[in-house]
Coordinates of C-alpha atoms and ligand atoms in Angstrom, one line a residue:
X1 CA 99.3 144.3 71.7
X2 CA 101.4 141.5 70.2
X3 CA 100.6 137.8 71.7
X4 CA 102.6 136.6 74.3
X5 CA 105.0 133.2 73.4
X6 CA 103.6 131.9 77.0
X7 CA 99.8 131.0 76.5
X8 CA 97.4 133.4 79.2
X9 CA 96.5 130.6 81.5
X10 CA 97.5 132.0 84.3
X11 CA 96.8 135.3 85.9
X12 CA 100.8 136.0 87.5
X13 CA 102.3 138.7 90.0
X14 CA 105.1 140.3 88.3
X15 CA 107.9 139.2 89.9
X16 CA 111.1 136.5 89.1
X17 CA 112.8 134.3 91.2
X18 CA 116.4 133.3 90.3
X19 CA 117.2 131.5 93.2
X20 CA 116.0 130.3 97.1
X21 CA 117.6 129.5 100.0
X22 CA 115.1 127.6 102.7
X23 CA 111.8 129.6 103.6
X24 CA 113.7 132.5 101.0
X25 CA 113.3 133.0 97.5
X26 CA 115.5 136.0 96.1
X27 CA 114.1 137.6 93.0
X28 CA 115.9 138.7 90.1
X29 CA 116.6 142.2 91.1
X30 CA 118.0 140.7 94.6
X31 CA 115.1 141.4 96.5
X32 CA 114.7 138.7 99.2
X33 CA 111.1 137.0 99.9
X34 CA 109.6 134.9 103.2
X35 CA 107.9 132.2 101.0
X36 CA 104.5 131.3 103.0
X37 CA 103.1 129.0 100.1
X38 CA 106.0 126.9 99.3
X39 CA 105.0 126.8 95.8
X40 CA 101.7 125.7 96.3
X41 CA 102.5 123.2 99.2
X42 CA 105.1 121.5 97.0
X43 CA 108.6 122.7 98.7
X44 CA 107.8 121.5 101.9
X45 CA 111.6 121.6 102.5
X46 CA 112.1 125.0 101.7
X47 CA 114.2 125.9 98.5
X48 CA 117.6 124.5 97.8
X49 CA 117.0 121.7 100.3
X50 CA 120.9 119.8 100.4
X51 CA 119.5 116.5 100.6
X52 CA 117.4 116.9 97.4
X53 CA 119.9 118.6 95.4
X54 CA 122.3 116.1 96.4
X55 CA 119.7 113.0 94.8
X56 CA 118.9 115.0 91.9
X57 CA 122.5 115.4 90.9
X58 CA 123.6 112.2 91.8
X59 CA 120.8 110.9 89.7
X60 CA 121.3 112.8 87.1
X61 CA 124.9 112.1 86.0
X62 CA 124.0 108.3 86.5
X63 CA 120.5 108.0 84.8
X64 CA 117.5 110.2 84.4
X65 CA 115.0 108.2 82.4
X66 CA 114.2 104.4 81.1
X67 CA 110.4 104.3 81.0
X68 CA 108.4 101.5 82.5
X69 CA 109.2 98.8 79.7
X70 CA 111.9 98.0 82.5
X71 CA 112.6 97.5 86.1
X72 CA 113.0 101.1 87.5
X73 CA 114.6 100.4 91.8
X74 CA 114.5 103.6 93.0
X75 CA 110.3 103.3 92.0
X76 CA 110.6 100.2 94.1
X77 CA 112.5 101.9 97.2
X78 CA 110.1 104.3 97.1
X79 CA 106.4 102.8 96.8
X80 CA 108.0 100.2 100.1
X81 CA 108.4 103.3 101.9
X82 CA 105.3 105.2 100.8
X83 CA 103.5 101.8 101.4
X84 CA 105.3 101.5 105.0
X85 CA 104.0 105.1 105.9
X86 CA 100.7 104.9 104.7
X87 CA 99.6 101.7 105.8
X88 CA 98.2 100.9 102.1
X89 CA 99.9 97.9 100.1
X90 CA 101.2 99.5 96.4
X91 CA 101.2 102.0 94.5
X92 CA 100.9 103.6 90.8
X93 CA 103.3 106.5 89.7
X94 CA 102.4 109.7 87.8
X95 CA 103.6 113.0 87.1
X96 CA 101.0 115.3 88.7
X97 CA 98.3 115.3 91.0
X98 CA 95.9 115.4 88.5
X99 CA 97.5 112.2 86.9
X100 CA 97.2 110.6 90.4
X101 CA 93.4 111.4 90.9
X102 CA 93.2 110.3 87.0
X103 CA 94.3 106.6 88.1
X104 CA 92.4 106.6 91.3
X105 CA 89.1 107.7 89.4
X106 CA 89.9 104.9 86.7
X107 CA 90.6 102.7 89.3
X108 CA 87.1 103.1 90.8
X109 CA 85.4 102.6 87.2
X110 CA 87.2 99.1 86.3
X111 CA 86.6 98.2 90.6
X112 CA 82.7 99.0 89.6
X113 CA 82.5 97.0 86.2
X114 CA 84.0 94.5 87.8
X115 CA 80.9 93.7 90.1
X116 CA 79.0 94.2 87.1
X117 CA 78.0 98.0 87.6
X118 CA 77.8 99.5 83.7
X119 CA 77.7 102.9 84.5
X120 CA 80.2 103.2 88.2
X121 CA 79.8 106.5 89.9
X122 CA 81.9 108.4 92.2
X123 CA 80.9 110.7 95.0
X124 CA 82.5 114.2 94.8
X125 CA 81.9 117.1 96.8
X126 CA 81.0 121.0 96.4
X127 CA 83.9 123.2 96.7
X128 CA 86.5 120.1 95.5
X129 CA 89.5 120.6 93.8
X130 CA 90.9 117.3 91.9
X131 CA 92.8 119.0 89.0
X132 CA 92.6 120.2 85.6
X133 CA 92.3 116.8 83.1
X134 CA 88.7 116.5 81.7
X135 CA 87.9 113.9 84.3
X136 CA 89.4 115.4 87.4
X137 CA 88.1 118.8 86.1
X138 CA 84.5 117.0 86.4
X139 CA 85.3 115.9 89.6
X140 CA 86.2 119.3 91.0
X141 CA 83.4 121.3 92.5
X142 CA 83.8 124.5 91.0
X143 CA 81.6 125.8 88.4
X144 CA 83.8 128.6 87.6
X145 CA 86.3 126.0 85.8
X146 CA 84.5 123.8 84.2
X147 CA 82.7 126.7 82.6
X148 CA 83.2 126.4 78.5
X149 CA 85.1 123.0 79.2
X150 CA 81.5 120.9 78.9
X151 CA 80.7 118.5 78.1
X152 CA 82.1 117.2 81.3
X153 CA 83.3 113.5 82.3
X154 CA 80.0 111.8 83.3
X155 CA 80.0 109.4 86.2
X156 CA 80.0 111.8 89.4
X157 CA 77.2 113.0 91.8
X158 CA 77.8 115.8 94.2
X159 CA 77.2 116.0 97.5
X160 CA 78.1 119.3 100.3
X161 CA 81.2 119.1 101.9
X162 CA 81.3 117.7 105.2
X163 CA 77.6 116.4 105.4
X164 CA 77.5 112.8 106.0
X165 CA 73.6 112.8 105.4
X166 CA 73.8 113.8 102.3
X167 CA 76.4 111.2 101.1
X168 CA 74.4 108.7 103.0
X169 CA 71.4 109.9 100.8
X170 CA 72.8 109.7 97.6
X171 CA 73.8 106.1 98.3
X172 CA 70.6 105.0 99.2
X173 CA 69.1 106.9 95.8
X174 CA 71.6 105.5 93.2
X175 CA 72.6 101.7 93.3
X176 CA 76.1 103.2 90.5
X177 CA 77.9 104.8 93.1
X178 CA 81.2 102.8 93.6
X179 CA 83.3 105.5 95.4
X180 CA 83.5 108.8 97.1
X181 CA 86.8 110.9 96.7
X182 CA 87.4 113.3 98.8
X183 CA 90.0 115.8 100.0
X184 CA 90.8 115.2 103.8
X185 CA 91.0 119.5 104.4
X186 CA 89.8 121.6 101.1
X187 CA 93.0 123.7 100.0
X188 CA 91.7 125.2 96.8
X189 CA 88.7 125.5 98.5
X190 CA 89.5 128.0 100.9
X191 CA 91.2 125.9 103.2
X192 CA 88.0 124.0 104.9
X193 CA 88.4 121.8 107.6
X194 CA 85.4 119.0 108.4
X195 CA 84.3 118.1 111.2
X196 CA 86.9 115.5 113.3
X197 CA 85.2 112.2 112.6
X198 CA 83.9 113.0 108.8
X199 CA 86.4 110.6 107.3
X200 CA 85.8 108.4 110.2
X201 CA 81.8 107.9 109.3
X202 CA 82.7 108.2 105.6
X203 CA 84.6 105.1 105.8
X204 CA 81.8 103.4 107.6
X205 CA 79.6 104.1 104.8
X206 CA 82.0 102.9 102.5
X207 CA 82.5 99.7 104.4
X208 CA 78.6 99.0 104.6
X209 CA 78.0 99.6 101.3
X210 CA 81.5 97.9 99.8
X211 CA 82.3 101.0 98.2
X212 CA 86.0 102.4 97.4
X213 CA 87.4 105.4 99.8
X214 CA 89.2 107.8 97.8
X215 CA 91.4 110.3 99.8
X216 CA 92.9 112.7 97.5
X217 CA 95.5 114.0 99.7
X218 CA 97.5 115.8 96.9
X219 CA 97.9 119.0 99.0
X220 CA 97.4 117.6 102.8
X221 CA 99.9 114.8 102.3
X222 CA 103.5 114.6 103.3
X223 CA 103.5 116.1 106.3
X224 CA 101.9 118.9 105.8
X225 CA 98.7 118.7 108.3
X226 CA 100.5 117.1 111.5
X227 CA 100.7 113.9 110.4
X228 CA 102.6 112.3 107.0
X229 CA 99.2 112.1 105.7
X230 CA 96.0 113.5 107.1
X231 CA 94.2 110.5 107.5
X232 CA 96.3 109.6 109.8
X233 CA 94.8 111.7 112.4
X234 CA 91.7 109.6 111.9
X235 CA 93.0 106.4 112.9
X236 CA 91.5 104.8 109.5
X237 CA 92.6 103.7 106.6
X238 CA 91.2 104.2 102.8
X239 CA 90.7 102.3 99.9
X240 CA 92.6 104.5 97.7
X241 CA 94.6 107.9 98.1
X242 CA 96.7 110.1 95.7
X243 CA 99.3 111.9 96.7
X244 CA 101.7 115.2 94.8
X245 CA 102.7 118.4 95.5
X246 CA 105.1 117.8 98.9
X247 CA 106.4 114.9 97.4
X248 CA 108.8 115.5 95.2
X249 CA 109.9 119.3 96.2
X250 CA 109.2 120.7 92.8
X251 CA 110.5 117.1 91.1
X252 CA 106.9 116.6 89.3
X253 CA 106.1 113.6 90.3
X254 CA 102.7 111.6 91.6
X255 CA 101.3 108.7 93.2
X256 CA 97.9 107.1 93.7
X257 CA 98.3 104.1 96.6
X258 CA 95.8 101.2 96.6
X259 CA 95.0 99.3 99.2
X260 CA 93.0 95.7 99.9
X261 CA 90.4 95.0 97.2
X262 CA 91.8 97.9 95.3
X263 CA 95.5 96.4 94.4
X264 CA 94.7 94.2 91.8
X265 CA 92.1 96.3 89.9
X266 CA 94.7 98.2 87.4
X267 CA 96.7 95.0 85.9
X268 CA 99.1 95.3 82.7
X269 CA 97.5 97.1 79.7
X270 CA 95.4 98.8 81.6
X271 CA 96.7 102.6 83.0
X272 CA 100.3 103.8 82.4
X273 CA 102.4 106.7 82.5
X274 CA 105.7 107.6 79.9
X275 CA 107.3 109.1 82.8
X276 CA 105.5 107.9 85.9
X277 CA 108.1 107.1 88.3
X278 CA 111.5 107.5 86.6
X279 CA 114.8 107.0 88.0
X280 CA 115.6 111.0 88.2
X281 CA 112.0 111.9 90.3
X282 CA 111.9 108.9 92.3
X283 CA 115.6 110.3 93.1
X284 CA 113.9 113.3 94.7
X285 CA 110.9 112.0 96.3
X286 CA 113.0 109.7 98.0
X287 CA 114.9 112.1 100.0
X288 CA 111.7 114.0 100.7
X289 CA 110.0 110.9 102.0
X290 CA 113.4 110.4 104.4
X291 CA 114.0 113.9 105.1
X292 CA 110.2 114.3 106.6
X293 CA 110.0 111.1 108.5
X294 CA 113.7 111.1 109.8
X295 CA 113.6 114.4 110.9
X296 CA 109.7 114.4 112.3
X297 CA 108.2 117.1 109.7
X298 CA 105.3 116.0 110.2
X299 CA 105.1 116.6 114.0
X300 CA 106.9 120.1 113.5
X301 CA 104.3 120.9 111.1
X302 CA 101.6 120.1 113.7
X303 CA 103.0 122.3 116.3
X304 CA 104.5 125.0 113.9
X305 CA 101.1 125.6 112.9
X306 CA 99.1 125.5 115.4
X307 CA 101.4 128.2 116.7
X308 CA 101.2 130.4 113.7
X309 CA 97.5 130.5 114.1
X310 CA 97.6 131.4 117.7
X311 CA 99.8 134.4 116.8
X312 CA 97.3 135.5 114.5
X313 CA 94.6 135.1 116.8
X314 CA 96.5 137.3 119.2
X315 CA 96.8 139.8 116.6
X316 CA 93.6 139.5 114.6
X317 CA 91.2 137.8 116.2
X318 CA 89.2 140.8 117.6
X319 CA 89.2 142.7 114.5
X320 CA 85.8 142.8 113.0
X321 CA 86.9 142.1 109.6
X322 CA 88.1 138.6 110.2
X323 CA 86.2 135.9 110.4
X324 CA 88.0 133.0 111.2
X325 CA 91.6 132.2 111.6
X326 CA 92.2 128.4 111.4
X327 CA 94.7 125.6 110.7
X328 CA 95.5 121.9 110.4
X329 CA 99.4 121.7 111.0
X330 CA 100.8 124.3 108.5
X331 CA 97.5 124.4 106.1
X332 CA 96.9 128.2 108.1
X333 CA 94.0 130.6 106.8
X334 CA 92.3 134.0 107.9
X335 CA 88.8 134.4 107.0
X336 CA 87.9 137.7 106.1
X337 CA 84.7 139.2 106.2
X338 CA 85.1 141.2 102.7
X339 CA 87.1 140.3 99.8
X340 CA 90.7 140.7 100.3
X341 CA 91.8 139.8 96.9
X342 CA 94.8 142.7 96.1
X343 CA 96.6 141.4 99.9
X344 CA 99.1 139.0 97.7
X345 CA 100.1 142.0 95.8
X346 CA 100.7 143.9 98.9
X347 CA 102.2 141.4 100.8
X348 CA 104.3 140.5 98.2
X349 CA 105.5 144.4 98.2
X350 CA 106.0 143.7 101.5
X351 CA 108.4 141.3 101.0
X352 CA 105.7 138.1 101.8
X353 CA 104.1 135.3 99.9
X354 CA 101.0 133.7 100.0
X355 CA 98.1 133.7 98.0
X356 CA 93.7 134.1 98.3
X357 CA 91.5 131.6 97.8
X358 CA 88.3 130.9 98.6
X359 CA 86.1 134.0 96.3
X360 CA 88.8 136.4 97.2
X361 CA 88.2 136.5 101.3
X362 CA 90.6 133.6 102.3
X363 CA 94.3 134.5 103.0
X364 CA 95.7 130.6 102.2
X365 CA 99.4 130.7 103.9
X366 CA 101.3 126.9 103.4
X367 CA 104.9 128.0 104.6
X368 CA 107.2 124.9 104.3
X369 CA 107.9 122.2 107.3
X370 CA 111.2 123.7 107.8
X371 CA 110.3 126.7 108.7
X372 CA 111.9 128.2 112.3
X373 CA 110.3 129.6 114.4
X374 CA 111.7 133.1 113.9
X375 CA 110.3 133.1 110.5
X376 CA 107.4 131.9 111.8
X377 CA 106.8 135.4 114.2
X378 CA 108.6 137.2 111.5
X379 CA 105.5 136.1 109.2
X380 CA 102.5 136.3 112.2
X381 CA 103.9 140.3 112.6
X382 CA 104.2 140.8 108.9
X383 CA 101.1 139.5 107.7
X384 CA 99.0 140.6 110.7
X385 CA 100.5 144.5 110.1
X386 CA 99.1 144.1 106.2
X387 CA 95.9 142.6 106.9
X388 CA 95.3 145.7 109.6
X389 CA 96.6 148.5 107.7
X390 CA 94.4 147.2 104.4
X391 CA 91.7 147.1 106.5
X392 CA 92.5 150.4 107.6
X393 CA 92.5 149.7 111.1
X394 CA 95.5 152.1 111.7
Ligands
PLP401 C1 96.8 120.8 93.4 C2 95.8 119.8 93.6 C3 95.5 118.9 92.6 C4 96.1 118.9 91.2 O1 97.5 118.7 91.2 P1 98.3 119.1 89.9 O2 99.7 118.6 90.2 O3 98.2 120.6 89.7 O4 97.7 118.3 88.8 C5 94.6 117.9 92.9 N1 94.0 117.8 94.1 C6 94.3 118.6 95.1 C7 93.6 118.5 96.4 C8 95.2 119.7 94.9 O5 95.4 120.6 95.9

């Protein structure tokens, strides 16, 4: 067989899109799609959005790209309203999620050498996902892909996900440990939701032991959860978080906001990005930012999912082969008891997207904010009627 121009990173369905409308994506044979994943929580306005396409051309056929050797405004407008949202005080631009979570971990290196720790260490947990770079790669919890990547990033310990005690433990053992990150709900994961007050007593600890809280809210920020970002639900605020995917709408584009002690830690010379922050994706995240808080995303987003999950439980939740069926806002899975792997095949077939996580037996649905709720039943029905008759339960 002759080798592919495209390297085999990725394992792909075999379908194109050449265009989207909202919750739609149409494919290149004009077949038309109800897009539960949103691109991997990224288009959380649906495709096509007018107010984005609207920045992204204006900005465009002004001025795409200067670099950060100069004054860049629209970076400026939109770390005040990041900053304003999040309750944290300023913030560092990337072009990934990976590249955020690579300046929050650098950030916690230089916070820990500066109190005179020589080797700082982070706290990550099992089942993490941080990104692909060799350091966020060693953060992630998932032997699988790290596998023949070694040797790995040193300067992380792990501790289970969602077990305070054993955090609590691993401070008390190892005087290095200068931050935990942490994802607010694991997406990669499987979609795993902690319990209510974990972030709560994970910024005590933090606070006792003067040690940086590291949200890394790539996938549960803007809006997606119920709130702009998850913390919020919390009622706390951490050191750091990082924030992607929803923000730009498919604009690549990252940030990692500081707060407190952790503002003045990266300084000039230190971190930096070509890209970071450009006129063109600052355009973009910019009208995402006021799209979701003027219009109340986040709030929809809360009650559209809580509502998707209910319809599932209506429809699923006696079946023996599910397990669990559970949300935060419009992060929605269904548990199953056996592996379920070949259901984005068929639901795609089917005219549905989403996508299995989680060793095969987690059906990960993250439908955009704008989603009605007529798509919403259209995708409870659809779903629940592929789940049953794979199961062959009719
Ligand atoms: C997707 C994801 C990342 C990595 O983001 P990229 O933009 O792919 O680099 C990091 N952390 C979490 C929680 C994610 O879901």
């Amino acid at each position: 067989m002759s080798i592919q121009p495209v390297m085999n990173t990725y394992s792909r369905l075999s379908v194109a899109f050449d265009h989207g409308e909202g919750c739609w994506l149409f494919d290149t044979d004009g077949n038309k799609y109800l897009d539960a994943l949103s691109g991997i929580a990224v288009c959380g306005l649906g495709h096509a959005h007018p107010a984005v396409t609207t920045a992204i051309s204006e900005q465009a056929s002004q001025l795409i790209h200067t670099s950060n050797l100069y004054t860049i405004p629209n970076q400026e407008l939109l770390a005040e309203r990041l900053t304003k949202i999040s309750g944290m005080d300023n913030v560092f631009f990337g072009n990934s999620g990976a590249e955020a979570n690579e300046a929050a971990i650098k950030l916690a290196r230089r916070y820990g050498h500066a109190k005179g720790i020589d080797k700082p260490t982070t706290i990550v947990m099992e089942g993490s996902f941080h990104g692909r770079t060799m350091a966020t790669l060693s953060a992630t919890g998932n032997r699988s892909a790290q596998a023949g990547f070694e040797p790995l990033v040193s300067g992380f310990v792990r501790a289970p996900y969602n077990d305070v005690a054993a955090v609590k433990n691993i401070i008390a053992n190892n005087a290095d440990v200068v931050a935990i990150l942490v994802e607010p709900i694991q997406g990669e994961g499987g979609v795993i939701i902690p319990a209510d007050d974990y972030l709560n007593q994970l910024r005590e600890l933090c606070d006792a032991n003067d040690m940086l809280l590291m949200l890394d809210e790539v996938q549960t920020g803007n809006g997606r959860t119920g709130s702009y970002f998850a913390y919020q639900q919390n009622n706390i605020l951490p050191d750091v978080v990082t924030t992607a995917k929803g923000l730009g709408n498919g604009v690549p584009i990252g940030a990692c906001l500081a707060r407190g002690k952790a503002t003045e830690v990266l300084v000039p010379g230190t971190h930096g990005s070509t890209y970071g922050g450009n006129p063109l994706c600052c355009a973009a995240a910019l009208a995402v930012v006021d799209t979701i808080t003027n219009e109340k995303l986040d709030q929809r987003a809360g009650k559209l999912g809580d509502m998707i999950a209910d319809g599932f439980r209506a429809q699923l939740g006696d079946a023996s082969y599910v397990k669990e069926i559970r949300n935060k806002g419009l992060m929605i899975a269904i548990e199953l008891s056996e592996a379920g792997t070949e259901l984005a095949v068929l639901s795609k077939v089917k005219g549905v997207l989403l996508n299995v996580t989680g060793g095969g037996k987690v059906v990960r649905m993250l439908p955009p904010l704008v989603m009605s709720d007529t798509e919403a039943e259209l995708l409870v029905n659809t779903v629940s009627r592929i789940i049953k008759v794979y199961m062959a339960d009719e």
